[in-house]
mmCIF file with all atom_site columns, C-alpha atoms in Angstrom:
data_model
loop_
_atom_site.group_PDB
_atom_site.id
_atom_site.type_symbol
_atom_site.label_atom_id
_atom_site.label_alt_id
_atom_site.label_comp_id
_atom_site.label_asym_id
_atom_site.label_entity_id
_atom_site.label_seq_id
_atom_site.pdbx_PDB_ins_code
_atom_site.Cartn_x
_atom_site.Cartn_y
_atom_site.Cartn_z
_atom_site.occupancy
_atom_site.B_iso_or_equiv
_atom_site.pdbx_formal_charge
_atom_site.auth_seq_id
_atom_site.auth_comp_id
_atom_site.auth_asym_id
_atom_site.auth_atom_id
_atom_site.pdbx_PDB_model_num
ATOM 1   C CA . GLY A 1 1   ? -47.287 -85.242  -105.764 1.00 57.00 ? 445 GLY A CA 1
ATOM 2   C CA . ALA A 1 2   ? -47.374 -82.487  -108.313 1.00 62.00 ? 446 ALA A CA 1
ATOM 3   C CA . VAL A 1 3   ? -47.209 -83.688  -111.897 1.00 86.00 ? 447 VAL A CA 1
ATOM 4   C CA . VAL A 1 4   ? -46.225 -81.913  -115.055 1.00 91.00 ? 448 VAL A CA 1
ATOM 5   C CA . SER A 1 5   ? -47.286 -83.554  -118.283 1.00 93.00 ? 449 SER A CA 1
ATOM 6   C CA . GLN A 1 6   ? -45.632 -82.833  -121.599 1.00 94.00 ? 450 GLN A CA 1
ATOM 7   C CA . HIS A 1 7   ? -46.899 -83.841  -124.998 1.00 95.00 ? 451 HIS A CA 1
ATOM 8   C CA . PRO A 1 8   ? -45.855 -85.209  -127.410 1.00 95.00 ? 452 PRO A CA 1
ATOM 9   C CA . SER A 1 9   ? -42.967 -87.322  -126.134 1.00 93.00 ? 453 SER A CA 1
ATOM 10  C CA . TRP A 1 10  ? -41.479 -87.757  -129.546 1.00 94.00 ? 454 TRP A CA 1
ATOM 11  C CA . VAL A 1 11  ? -42.023 -86.065  -132.885 1.00 96.00 ? 455 VAL A CA 1
ATOM 12  C CA . ILE A 1 12  ? -40.451 -86.176  -136.307 1.00 96.00 ? 456 ILE A CA 1
ATOM 13  C CA . CYS A 1 13  ? -41.236 -83.385  -138.710 1.00 95.00 ? 457 CYS A CA 1
ATOM 14  C CA . LYS A 1 14  ? -40.069 -82.086  -142.063 1.00 96.00 ? 458 LYS A CA 1
ATOM 15  C CA . SER A 1 15  ? -37.906 -78.999  -142.415 1.00 97.00 ? 459 SER A CA 1
ATOM 16  C CA . GLY A 1 16  ? -39.961 -75.871  -142.709 1.00 96.00 ? 460 GLY A CA 1
ATOM 17  C CA . THR A 1 17  ? -42.924 -77.107  -140.724 1.00 97.00 ? 461 THR A CA 1
ATOM 18  C CA . SER A 1 18  ? -43.937 -76.002  -137.244 1.00 97.00 ? 462 SER A CA 1
ATOM 19  C CA . VAL A 1 19  ? -44.261 -78.165  -134.168 1.00 97.00 ? 463 VAL A CA 1
ATOM 20  C CA . LYS A 1 20  ? -46.210 -77.404  -131.017 1.00 97.00 ? 464 LYS A CA 1
ATOM 21  C CA . ILE A 1 21  ? -45.241 -78.876  -127.651 1.00 97.00 ? 465 ILE A CA 1
ATOM 22  C CA . GLU A 1 22  ? -47.635 -78.707  -124.715 1.00 96.00 ? 466 GLU A CA 1
ATOM 23  C CA . CYS A 1 23  ? -46.794 -78.562  -121.051 1.00 95.00 ? 467 CYS A CA 1
ATOM 24  C CA . ARG A 1 24  ? -49.537 -79.018  -118.478 1.00 94.00 ? 468 ARG A CA 1
ATOM 25  C CA . SER A 1 25  ? -49.508 -78.840  -114.721 1.00 91.00 ? 469 SER A CA 1
ATOM 26  C CA . LEU A 1 26  ? -51.994 -81.534  -113.766 1.00 90.00 ? 470 LEU A CA 1
ATOM 27  C CA . ASP A 1 27  ? -52.810 -80.858  -110.142 1.00 84.00 ? 471 ASP A CA 1
ATOM 28  C CA . PHE A 1 28  ? -51.557 -77.377  -109.428 1.00 84.00 ? 472 PHE A CA 1
ATOM 29  C CA . GLN A 1 29  ? -51.602 -73.938  -110.963 1.00 86.00 ? 473 GLN A CA 1
ATOM 30  C CA . ALA A 1 30  ? -48.352 -72.723  -112.415 1.00 85.00 ? 474 ALA A CA 1
ATOM 31  C CA . THR A 1 31  ? -48.100 -68.995  -113.033 1.00 84.00 ? 475 THR A CA 1
ATOM 32  C CA . THR A 1 32  ? -44.601 -69.594  -114.315 1.00 87.00 ? 476 THR A CA 1
ATOM 33  C CA . MET A 1 33  ? -43.193 -72.437  -116.340 1.00 92.00 ? 477 MET A CA 1
ATOM 34  C CA . PHE A 1 34  ? -39.727 -72.869  -117.743 1.00 93.00 ? 478 PHE A CA 1
ATOM 35  C CA . TRP A 1 35  ? -38.635 -74.302  -121.069 1.00 96.00 ? 479 TRP A CA 1
ATOM 36  C CA . TYR A 1 36  ? -35.289 -76.027  -121.406 1.00 95.00 ? 480 TYR A CA 1
ATOM 37  C CA . ARG A 1 37  ? -33.410 -77.505  -124.296 1.00 95.00 ? 481 ARG A CA 1
ATOM 38  C CA . GLN A 1 38  ? -30.913 -80.309  -123.986 1.00 91.00 ? 482 GLN A CA 1
ATOM 39  C CA . PHE A 1 39  ? -28.406 -81.417  -126.581 1.00 86.00 ? 483 PHE A CA 1
ATOM 40  C CA . PRO A 1 40  ? -26.965 -84.932  -126.408 1.00 82.00 ? 484 PRO A CA 1
ATOM 41  C CA . LYS A 1 41  ? -24.662 -85.437  -123.433 1.00 77.00 ? 485 LYS A CA 1
ATOM 42  C CA . GLN A 1 42  ? -25.156 -81.869  -122.280 1.00 82.00 ? 486 GLN A CA 1
ATOM 43  C CA . SER A 1 43  ? -26.974 -80.253  -119.400 1.00 85.00 ? 487 SER A CA 1
ATOM 44  C CA . LEU A 1 44  ? -30.283 -78.445  -119.519 1.00 89.00 ? 488 LEU A CA 1
ATOM 45  C CA . MET A 1 45  ? -30.121 -75.011  -121.103 1.00 91.00 ? 489 MET A CA 1
ATOM 46  C CA . LEU A 1 46  ? -32.838 -72.574  -120.140 1.00 92.00 ? 490 LEU A CA 1
ATOM 47  C CA . MET A 1 47  ? -34.584 -71.178  -123.202 1.00 95.00 ? 491 MET A CA 1
ATOM 48  C CA . ALA A 1 48  ? -37.319 -69.036  -121.733 1.00 95.00 ? 492 ALA A CA 1
ATOM 49  C CA . THR A 1 49  ? -39.540 -68.334  -118.781 1.00 92.00 ? 493 THR A CA 1
ATOM 50  C CA . SER A 1 50  ? -43.222 -68.581  -119.572 1.00 90.00 ? 494 SER A CA 1
ATOM 51  C CA . ASN A 1 51  ? -45.509 -66.294  -117.595 1.00 87.00 ? 495 ASN A CA 1
ATOM 52  C CA . GLU A 1 52  ? -49.253 -66.800  -117.506 1.00 86.00 ? 496 GLU A CA 1
ATOM 53  C CA . GLY A 1 53  ? -51.051 -63.931  -119.156 1.00 84.00 ? 497 GLY A CA 1
ATOM 54  C CA . SER A 1 54  ? -47.954 -62.076  -120.287 1.00 86.00 ? 498 SER A CA 1
ATOM 55  C CA . LYS A 1 55  ? -45.065 -62.343  -122.689 1.00 89.00 ? 499 LYS A CA 1
ATOM 56  C CA . ALA A 1 56  ? -42.387 -64.931  -122.140 1.00 92.00 ? 500 ALA A CA 1
ATOM 57  C CA . THR A 1 57  ? -38.904 -63.900  -121.125 1.00 93.00 ? 501 THR A CA 1
ATOM 58  C CA . TYR A 1 58  ? -36.286 -65.344  -123.431 1.00 95.00 ? 502 TYR A CA 1
ATOM 59  C CA . GLU A 1 59  ? -32.691 -66.086  -122.614 1.00 93.00 ? 503 GLU A CA 1
ATOM 60  C CA . GLN A 1 60  ? -29.962 -64.444  -124.613 1.00 93.00 ? 504 GLN A CA 1
ATOM 61  C CA . GLY A 1 61  ? -29.445 -66.120  -127.954 1.00 93.00 ? 505 GLY A CA 1
ATOM 62  C CA . VAL A 1 62  ? -32.898 -67.698  -128.119 1.00 95.00 ? 506 VAL A CA 1
ATOM 63  C CA . GLU A 1 63  ? -34.959 -66.416  -131.031 1.00 94.00 ? 507 GLU A CA 1
ATOM 64  C CA . LYS A 1 64  ? -38.388 -65.463  -129.758 1.00 93.00 ? 508 LYS A CA 1
ATOM 65  C CA . ASP A 1 65  ? -39.889 -65.493  -133.255 1.00 94.00 ? 509 ASP A CA 1
ATOM 66  C CA . LYS A 1 66  ? -38.695 -69.020  -133.796 1.00 96.00 ? 510 LYS A CA 1
ATOM 67  C CA . PHE A 1 67  ? -39.632 -70.446  -130.423 1.00 97.00 ? 511 PHE A CA 1
ATOM 68  C CA . LEU A 1 68  ? -43.097 -69.091  -129.727 1.00 96.00 ? 512 LEU A CA 1
ATOM 69  C CA . ILE A 1 69  ? -44.302 -69.497  -126.183 1.00 94.00 ? 513 ILE A CA 1
ATOM 70  C CA . ASN A 1 70  ? -47.882 -69.102  -125.092 1.00 92.00 ? 514 ASN A CA 1
ATOM 71  C CA . HIS A 1 71  ? -49.050 -69.413  -121.505 1.00 90.00 ? 515 HIS A CA 1
ATOM 72  C CA . ALA A 1 72  ? -52.734 -68.720  -121.822 1.00 82.00 ? 516 ALA A CA 1
ATOM 73  C CA . SER A 1 73  ? -53.890 -70.479  -118.667 1.00 89.00 ? 517 SER A CA 1
ATOM 74  C CA . LEU A 1 74  ? -52.550 -71.386  -115.249 1.00 89.00 ? 518 LEU A CA 1
ATOM 75  C CA . THR A 1 75  ? -52.141 -75.015  -116.259 1.00 91.00 ? 519 THR A CA 1
ATOM 76  C CA . LEU A 1 76  ? -50.915 -74.874  -119.834 1.00 93.00 ? 520 LEU A CA 1
ATOM 77  C CA . SER A 1 77  ? -47.879 -73.489  -121.595 1.00 94.00 ? 521 SER A CA 1
ATOM 78  C CA . THR A 1 78  ? -47.021 -74.244  -125.204 1.00 96.00 ? 522 THR A CA 1
ATOM 79  C CA . LEU A 1 79  ? -43.786 -74.000  -127.131 1.00 97.00 ? 523 LEU A CA 1
ATOM 80  C CA . THR A 1 80  ? -44.055 -73.810  -130.908 1.00 97.00 ? 524 THR A CA 1
ATOM 81  C CA . VAL A 1 81  ? -40.936 -74.360  -132.955 1.00 97.00 ? 525 VAL A CA 1
ATOM 82  C CA . THR A 1 82  ? -41.663 -72.486  -136.161 1.00 97.00 ? 526 THR A CA 1
ATOM 83  C CA . SER A 1 83  ? -40.124 -73.281  -139.532 1.00 96.00 ? 527 SER A CA 1
ATOM 84  C CA . ALA A 1 84  ? -38.137 -76.063  -137.966 1.00 96.00 ? 528 ALA A CA 1
ATOM 85  C CA . HIS A 1 85  ? -34.694 -76.954  -139.272 1.00 96.00 ? 529 HIS A CA 1
ATOM 86  C CA . PRO A 1 86  ? -32.506 -79.979  -138.555 1.00 95.00 ? 530 PRO A CA 1
ATOM 87  C CA . GLU A 1 87  ? -30.414 -77.939  -136.122 1.00 95.00 ? 531 GLU A CA 1
ATOM 88  C CA . ASP A 1 88  ? -33.557 -77.530  -133.998 1.00 96.00 ? 532 ASP A CA 1
ATOM 89  C CA . SER A 1 89  ? -33.519 -81.262  -133.361 1.00 95.00 ? 533 SER A CA 1
ATOM 90  C CA . SER A 1 90  ? -33.125 -81.624  -129.634 1.00 94.00 ? 534 SER A CA 1
ATOM 91  C CA . PHE A 1 91  ? -34.755 -82.695  -126.395 1.00 95.00 ? 535 PHE A CA 1
ATOM 92  C CA . TYR A 1 92  ? -37.121 -80.034  -125.051 1.00 96.00 ? 536 TYR A CA 1
ATOM 93  C CA . ILE A 1 93  ? -38.244 -80.133  -121.416 1.00 95.00 ? 537 ILE A CA 1
ATOM 94  C CA . CYS A 1 94  ? -40.633 -77.958  -119.456 1.00 95.00 ? 538 CYS A CA 1
ATOM 95  C CA . SER A 1 95  ? -40.801 -77.518  -115.720 1.00 92.00 ? 539 SER A CA 1
ATOM 96  C CA . ALA A 1 96  ? -42.849 -75.777  -113.091 1.00 88.00 ? 540 ALA A CA 1
ATOM 97  C CA . ARG A 1 97  ? -42.809 -75.490  -109.325 1.00 77.00 ? 541 ARG A CA 1
ATOM 98  C CA . ASP A 1 98  ? -45.660 -75.984  -106.906 1.00 68.00 ? 542 ASP A CA 1
ATOM 99  C CA . PRO A 1 99  ? -45.655 -73.635  -105.153 1.00 67.00 ? 543 PRO A CA 1
ATOM 100 C CA . PRO A 1 100 ? -42.724 -71.363  -106.057 1.00 58.00 ? 544 PRO A CA 1
ATOM 101 C CA . GLY A 1 101 ? -39.762 -72.408  -103.985 1.00 57.00 ? 545 GLY A CA 1
ATOM 102 C CA . MET A 1 102 ? -40.591 -76.078  -103.809 1.00 68.00 ? 546 MET A CA 1
ATOM 103 C CA . ASN A 1 103 ? -39.122 -78.843  -105.883 1.00 74.00 ? 547 ASN A CA 1
ATOM 104 C CA . ALA A 1 104 ? -39.236 -78.224  -109.602 1.00 80.00 ? 548 ALA A CA 1
ATOM 105 C CA . PHE A 1 105 ? -41.235 -80.839  -111.470 1.00 86.00 ? 549 PHE A CA 1
ATOM 106 C CA . PHE A 1 106 ? -40.383 -81.703  -115.018 1.00 91.00 ? 550 PHE A CA 1
ATOM 107 C CA . GLY A 1 107 ? -42.433 -82.852  -117.928 1.00 92.00 ? 551 GLY A CA 1
ATOM 108 C CA . GLN A 1 108 ? -41.429 -86.070  -119.624 1.00 91.00 ? 552 GLN A CA 1
ATOM 109 C CA . GLY A 1 109 ? -39.617 -84.167  -122.330 1.00 93.00 ? 553 GLY A CA 1
ATOM 110 C CA . THR A 1 110 ? -40.139 -84.043  -126.081 1.00 95.00 ? 554 THR A CA 1
ATOM 111 C CA . ARG A 1 111 ? -37.587 -85.413  -128.462 1.00 95.00 ? 555 ARG A CA 1
ATOM 112 C CA . LEU A 1 112 ? -37.834 -83.424  -131.677 1.00 96.00 ? 556 LEU A CA 1
ATOM 113 C CA . THR A 1 113 ? -36.214 -84.669  -134.854 1.00 96.00 ? 557 THR A CA 1
ATOM 114 C CA . VAL A 1 114 ? -36.357 -82.454  -137.919 1.00 96.00 ? 558 VAL A CA 1
ATOM 115 C CA . VAL A 1 115 ? -35.587 -84.166  -141.205 1.00 96.00 ? 559 VAL A CA 1
ATOM 116 C CA . GLU B 2 1   ? -23.240 -64.511  -112.889 1.00 83.00 ? 173 GLU B CA 1
ATOM 117 C CA . ASP B 2 2   ? -24.758 -67.486  -111.146 1.00 87.00 ? 174 ASP B CA 1
ATOM 118 C CA . LYS B 2 3   ? -22.967 -70.739  -111.771 1.00 92.00 ? 175 LYS B CA 1
ATOM 119 C CA . VAL B 2 4   ? -23.009 -74.357  -110.706 1.00 95.00 ? 176 VAL B CA 1
ATOM 120 C CA . VAL B 2 5   ? -19.994 -76.582  -111.283 1.00 97.00 ? 177 VAL B CA 1
ATOM 121 C CA . GLN B 2 6   ? -20.152 -80.342  -111.049 1.00 97.00 ? 178 GLN B CA 1
ATOM 122 C CA . SER B 2 7   ? -17.294 -82.776  -110.900 1.00 97.00 ? 179 SER B CA 1
ATOM 123 C CA . PRO B 2 8   ? -16.291 -85.139  -112.203 1.00 96.00 ? 180 PRO B CA 1
ATOM 124 C CA . LEU B 2 9   ? -17.985 -84.774  -115.598 1.00 94.00 ? 181 LEU B CA 1
ATOM 125 C CA . SER B 2 10  ? -17.819 -88.480  -116.165 1.00 95.00 ? 182 SER B CA 1
ATOM 126 C CA . LEU B 2 11  ? -17.145 -91.496  -113.993 1.00 96.00 ? 183 LEU B CA 1
ATOM 127 C CA . VAL B 2 12  ? -16.968 -95.235  -114.595 1.00 97.00 ? 184 VAL B CA 1
ATOM 128 C CA . VAL B 2 13  ? -17.107 -97.616  -111.646 1.00 97.00 ? 185 VAL B CA 1
ATOM 129 C CA . HIS B 2 14  ? -17.766 -101.276 -110.983 1.00 97.00 ? 186 HIS B CA 1
ATOM 130 C CA . GLU B 2 15  ? -20.865 -102.583 -109.300 1.00 97.00 ? 187 GLU B CA 1
ATOM 131 C CA . GLY B 2 16  ? -20.535 -102.411 -105.552 1.00 97.00 ? 188 GLY B CA 1
ATOM 132 C CA . ASP B 2 17  ? -18.276 -99.374  -105.545 1.00 97.00 ? 189 ASP B CA 1
ATOM 133 C CA . THR B 2 18  ? -19.143 -96.223  -103.647 1.00 98.00 ? 190 THR B CA 1
ATOM 134 C CA . VAL B 2 19  ? -19.117 -92.939  -105.545 1.00 98.00 ? 191 VAL B CA 1
ATOM 135 C CA . THR B 2 20  ? -19.151 -89.302  -104.498 1.00 98.00 ? 192 THR B CA 1
ATOM 136 C CA . LEU B 2 21  ? -20.363 -86.633  -106.869 1.00 98.00 ? 193 LEU B CA 1
ATOM 137 C CA . ASN B 2 22  ? -19.521 -83.013  -106.232 1.00 98.00 ? 194 ASN B CA 1
ATOM 138 C CA . CYS B 2 23  ? -21.397 -79.791  -106.822 1.00 98.00 ? 195 CYS B CA 1
ATOM 139 C CA . SER B 2 24  ? -20.120 -76.304  -106.048 1.00 97.00 ? 196 SER B CA 1
ATOM 140 C CA . TYR B 2 25  ? -22.071 -73.134  -106.624 1.00 96.00 ? 197 TYR B CA 1
ATOM 141 C CA . GLU B 2 26  ? -22.024 -69.369  -106.700 1.00 94.00 ? 198 GLU B CA 1
ATOM 142 C CA . VAL B 2 27  ? -25.431 -67.745  -106.750 1.00 89.00 ? 199 VAL B CA 1
ATOM 143 C CA . THR B 2 28  ? -26.787 -64.406  -105.637 1.00 87.00 ? 200 THR B CA 1
ATOM 144 C CA . ASN B 2 29  ? -29.716 -65.344  -103.388 1.00 88.00 ? 201 ASN B CA 1
ATOM 145 C CA . PHE B 2 30  ? -29.435 -69.013  -102.527 1.00 91.00 ? 202 PHE B CA 1
ATOM 146 C CA . ARG B 2 31  ? -32.605 -70.779  -101.511 1.00 89.00 ? 203 ARG B CA 1
ATOM 147 C CA . SER B 2 32  ? -31.995 -74.471  -102.127 1.00 91.00 ? 204 SER B CA 1
ATOM 148 C CA . LEU B 2 33  ? -29.876 -77.015  -103.949 1.00 94.00 ? 205 LEU B CA 1
ATOM 149 C CA . LEU B 2 34  ? -31.437 -79.927  -105.764 1.00 94.00 ? 206 LEU B CA 1
ATOM 150 C CA . TRP B 2 35  ? -30.110 -83.175  -107.133 1.00 96.00 ? 207 TRP B CA 1
ATOM 151 C CA . TYR B 2 36  ? -31.717 -84.937  -110.081 1.00 94.00 ? 208 TYR B CA 1
ATOM 152 C CA . LYS B 2 37  ? -31.110 -88.222  -111.852 1.00 95.00 ? 209 LYS B CA 1
ATOM 153 C CA . GLN B 2 38  ? -31.576 -88.260  -115.605 1.00 93.00 ? 210 GLN B CA 1
ATOM 154 C CA . GLU B 2 39  ? -31.735 -91.431  -117.611 1.00 90.00 ? 211 GLU B CA 1
ATOM 155 C CA . LYS B 2 40  ? -33.337 -91.370  -121.025 1.00 82.00 ? 212 LYS B CA 1
ATOM 156 C CA . LYS B 2 41  ? -36.010 -88.811  -120.395 1.00 83.00 ? 213 LYS B CA 1
ATOM 157 C CA . ALA B 2 42  ? -36.544 -85.808  -118.140 1.00 86.00 ? 214 ALA B CA 1
ATOM 158 C CA . PRO B 2 43  ? -34.719 -85.505  -114.818 1.00 90.00 ? 215 PRO B CA 1
ATOM 159 C CA . THR B 2 44  ? -36.264 -87.130  -111.778 1.00 90.00 ? 216 THR B CA 1
ATOM 160 C CA . PHE B 2 45  ? -35.996 -85.551  -108.379 1.00 90.00 ? 217 PHE B CA 1
ATOM 161 C CA . LEU B 2 46  ? -33.642 -86.986  -105.773 1.00 94.00 ? 218 LEU B CA 1
ATOM 162 C CA . PHE B 2 47  ? -33.067 -84.443  -103.015 1.00 93.00 ? 219 PHE B CA 1
ATOM 163 C CA . MET B 2 48  ? -33.677 -80.856  -102.034 1.00 92.00 ? 220 MET B CA 1
ATOM 164 C CA . LEU B 2 49  ? -31.209 -79.355  -99.574  1.00 94.00 ? 221 LEU B CA 1
ATOM 165 C CA . THR B 2 50  ? -31.696 -76.082  -97.792  1.00 92.00 ? 222 THR B CA 1
ATOM 166 C CA . SER B 2 51  ? -29.767 -76.381  -94.536  1.00 90.00 ? 223 SER B CA 1
ATOM 167 C CA . SER B 2 52  ? -26.090 -77.033  -93.959  1.00 91.00 ? 224 SER B CA 1
ATOM 168 C CA . GLY B 2 53  ? -24.896 -80.226  -92.376  1.00 91.00 ? 225 GLY B CA 1
ATOM 169 C CA . ILE B 2 54  ? -28.160 -82.142  -92.482  1.00 91.00 ? 226 ILE B CA 1
ATOM 170 C CA . GLU B 2 55  ? -27.799 -85.331  -94.464  1.00 94.00 ? 227 GLU B CA 1
ATOM 171 C CA . LYS B 2 56  ? -30.683 -86.428  -96.629  1.00 95.00 ? 228 LYS B CA 1
ATOM 172 C CA . LYS B 2 57  ? -30.870 -90.125  -97.301  1.00 96.00 ? 229 LYS B CA 1
ATOM 173 C CA . SER B 2 58  ? -32.851 -92.340  -99.608  1.00 96.00 ? 230 SER B CA 1
ATOM 174 C CA . GLY B 2 59  ? -31.784 -95.948  -99.767  1.00 97.00 ? 231 GLY B CA 1
ATOM 175 C CA . ARG B 2 60  ? -28.231 -96.110  -101.036 1.00 98.00 ? 232 ARG B CA 1
ATOM 176 C CA . LEU B 2 61  ? -28.192 -92.424  -101.936 1.00 98.00 ? 233 LEU B CA 1
ATOM 177 C CA . SER B 2 62  ? -27.389 -89.619  -99.569  1.00 98.00 ? 234 SER B CA 1
ATOM 178 C CA . SER B 2 63  ? -26.546 -85.968  -99.897  1.00 98.00 ? 235 SER B CA 1
ATOM 179 C CA . ILE B 2 64  ? -25.345 -83.123  -97.755  1.00 97.00 ? 236 ILE B CA 1
ATOM 180 C CA . LEU B 2 65  ? -24.938 -79.382  -98.179  1.00 96.00 ? 237 LEU B CA 1
ATOM 181 C CA . ASP B 2 66  ? -22.259 -77.027  -96.909  1.00 95.00 ? 238 ASP B CA 1
ATOM 182 C CA . LYS B 2 67  ? -23.523 -73.468  -97.213  1.00 92.00 ? 239 LYS B CA 1
ATOM 183 C CA . LYS B 2 68  ? -20.334 -71.978  -95.850  1.00 93.00 ? 240 LYS B CA 1
ATOM 184 C CA . GLU B 2 69  ? -18.091 -73.618  -98.435  1.00 93.00 ? 241 GLU B CA 1
ATOM 185 C CA . LEU B 2 70  ? -20.860 -73.515  -101.080 1.00 95.00 ? 242 LEU B CA 1
ATOM 186 C CA . PHE B 2 71  ? -20.914 -77.118  -102.133 1.00 96.00 ? 243 PHE B CA 1
ATOM 187 C CA . SER B 2 72  ? -22.859 -80.317  -101.923 1.00 98.00 ? 244 SER B CA 1
ATOM 188 C CA . ILE B 2 73  ? -22.008 -83.960  -102.395 1.00 98.00 ? 245 ILE B CA 1
ATOM 189 C CA . LEU B 2 74  ? -24.131 -86.851  -103.541 1.00 98.00 ? 246 LEU B CA 1
ATOM 190 C CA . ASN B 2 75  ? -23.020 -90.285  -102.340 1.00 98.00 ? 247 ASN B CA 1
ATOM 191 C CA . ILE B 2 76  ? -24.101 -93.566  -103.818 1.00 98.00 ? 248 ILE B CA 1
ATOM 192 C CA . THR B 2 77  ? -23.068 -96.711  -101.980 1.00 98.00 ? 249 THR B CA 1
ATOM 193 C CA . ALA B 2 78  ? -23.017 -100.279 -103.320 1.00 98.00 ? 250 ALA B CA 1
ATOM 194 C CA . THR B 2 79  ? -23.618 -99.010  -106.835 1.00 98.00 ? 251 THR B CA 1
ATOM 195 C CA . GLN B 2 80  ? -25.708 -101.017 -109.275 1.00 97.00 ? 252 GLN B CA 1
ATOM 196 C CA . THR B 2 81  ? -25.927 -100.907 -113.047 1.00 97.00 ? 253 THR B CA 1
ATOM 197 C CA . GLY B 2 82  ? -29.298 -99.209  -112.662 1.00 96.00 ? 254 GLY B CA 1
ATOM 198 C CA . ASP B 2 83  ? -27.540 -96.239  -111.103 1.00 97.00 ? 255 ASP B CA 1
ATOM 199 C CA . SER B 2 84  ? -25.992 -95.445  -114.480 1.00 97.00 ? 256 SER B CA 1
ATOM 200 C CA . ALA B 2 85  ? -27.320 -92.033  -115.418 1.00 96.00 ? 257 ALA B CA 1
ATOM 201 C CA . ILE B 2 86  ? -26.503 -88.360  -115.569 1.00 95.00 ? 258 ILE B CA 1
ATOM 202 C CA . TYR B 2 87  ? -26.743 -86.744  -112.160 1.00 97.00 ? 259 TYR B CA 1
ATOM 203 C CA . LEU B 2 88  ? -27.649 -83.090  -112.287 1.00 95.00 ? 260 LEU B CA 1
ATOM 204 C CA . CYS B 2 89  ? -27.142 -80.539  -109.551 1.00 96.00 ? 261 CYS B CA 1
ATOM 205 C CA . ALA B 2 90  ? -29.243 -77.392  -109.648 1.00 94.00 ? 262 ALA B CA 1
ATOM 206 C CA . VAL B 2 91  ? -29.470 -74.352  -107.436 1.00 93.00 ? 263 VAL B CA 1
ATOM 207 C CA . GLU B 2 92  ? -32.514 -72.255  -106.804 1.00 88.00 ? 264 GLU B CA 1
ATOM 208 C CA . ASN B 2 93  ? -32.475 -68.546  -106.105 1.00 85.00 ? 265 ASN B CA 1
ATOM 209 C CA . SER B 2 94  ? -35.151 -66.737  -104.168 1.00 80.00 ? 266 SER B CA 1
ATOM 210 C CA . GLY B 2 95  ? -38.271 -65.941  -106.126 1.00 74.00 ? 267 GLY B CA 1
ATOM 211 C CA . ASN B 2 96  ? -39.906 -67.986  -108.841 1.00 71.00 ? 268 ASN B CA 1
ATOM 212 C CA . THR B 2 97  ? -36.785 -68.077  -110.974 1.00 79.00 ? 269 THR B CA 1
ATOM 213 C CA . PRO B 2 98  ? -35.447 -70.931  -113.067 1.00 84.00 ? 270 PRO B CA 1
ATOM 214 C CA . LEU B 2 99  ? -33.011 -73.378  -111.605 1.00 88.00 ? 271 LEU B CA 1
ATOM 215 C CA . VAL B 2 100 ? -29.348 -72.943  -112.446 1.00 90.00 ? 272 VAL B CA 1
ATOM 216 C CA . PHE B 2 101 ? -28.001 -76.305  -113.575 1.00 92.00 ? 273 PHE B CA 1
ATOM 217 C CA . GLY B 2 102 ? -24.549 -77.751  -113.541 1.00 94.00 ? 274 GLY B CA 1
ATOM 218 C CA . LYS B 2 103 ? -23.310 -79.675  -116.563 1.00 92.00 ? 275 LYS B CA 1
ATOM 219 C CA . GLY B 2 104 ? -23.991 -82.977  -114.835 1.00 94.00 ? 276 GLY B CA 1
ATOM 220 C CA . THR B 2 105 ? -21.926 -86.011  -113.979 1.00 96.00 ? 277 THR B CA 1
ATOM 221 C CA . ARG B 2 106 ? -22.323 -89.007  -116.240 1.00 95.00 ? 278 ARG B CA 1
ATOM 222 C CA . LEU B 2 107 ? -22.030 -92.118  -114.097 1.00 97.00 ? 279 LEU B CA 1
ATOM 223 C CA . SER B 2 108 ? -21.552 -95.500  -115.680 1.00 97.00 ? 280 SER B CA 1
ATOM 224 C CA . VAL B 2 109 ? -21.699 -98.569  -113.458 1.00 97.00 ? 281 VAL B CA 1
ATOM 225 C CA . ILE B 2 110 ? -20.353 -101.710 -115.065 1.00 97.00 ? 282 ILE B CA 1
ATOM 226 C CA . ALA B 2 111 ? -20.966 -105.245 -113.921 1.00 93.00 ? 283 ALA B CA 1
#
């Protein structure tokens, strides 16, 4: 079945640094990928929709200059958390569907801890 | 505004019990409803439901959709401690749009 791979699974970084998270569709092409954030004991919150070859669409309240999304190819989307702060610590998950309308596949998730 | 409401939010049962998790929805252009199980990492797929009244079954888990009343249930029979997880319900609209998630039901199965 379709697989979405996310890397890294776990990262600790210092305040003020930037962290890049990669999301790859391994055996299908994903023109659209979605980035979610999940706080402890809460559901997935959509952050942005990543579109290959164009600008991402951000949800209300999500700072596009802080959470940079690049979707340069049909199999790779990246989320960069810039100038990270402790409040950015969270679980970030990407997903894509193959093809659109089928089951959404999720990456393994990235647990970010900013100290 | 599209919304998905799950109930209960949290549930504690003993091994061997049967549980029913509920999911109601209001979305503009319904295409499908999906159930996921989330343990420590990303959600894993359980079921996709598109048609009313057709039960989907996988082992001790089953699910059914009612498109007239706009809800779905997820049943787990003979629960085991390994069933402890957050169960997420999500609804898909037409087009390549993101899923709309409910808040999840946290199920704890105790021995």
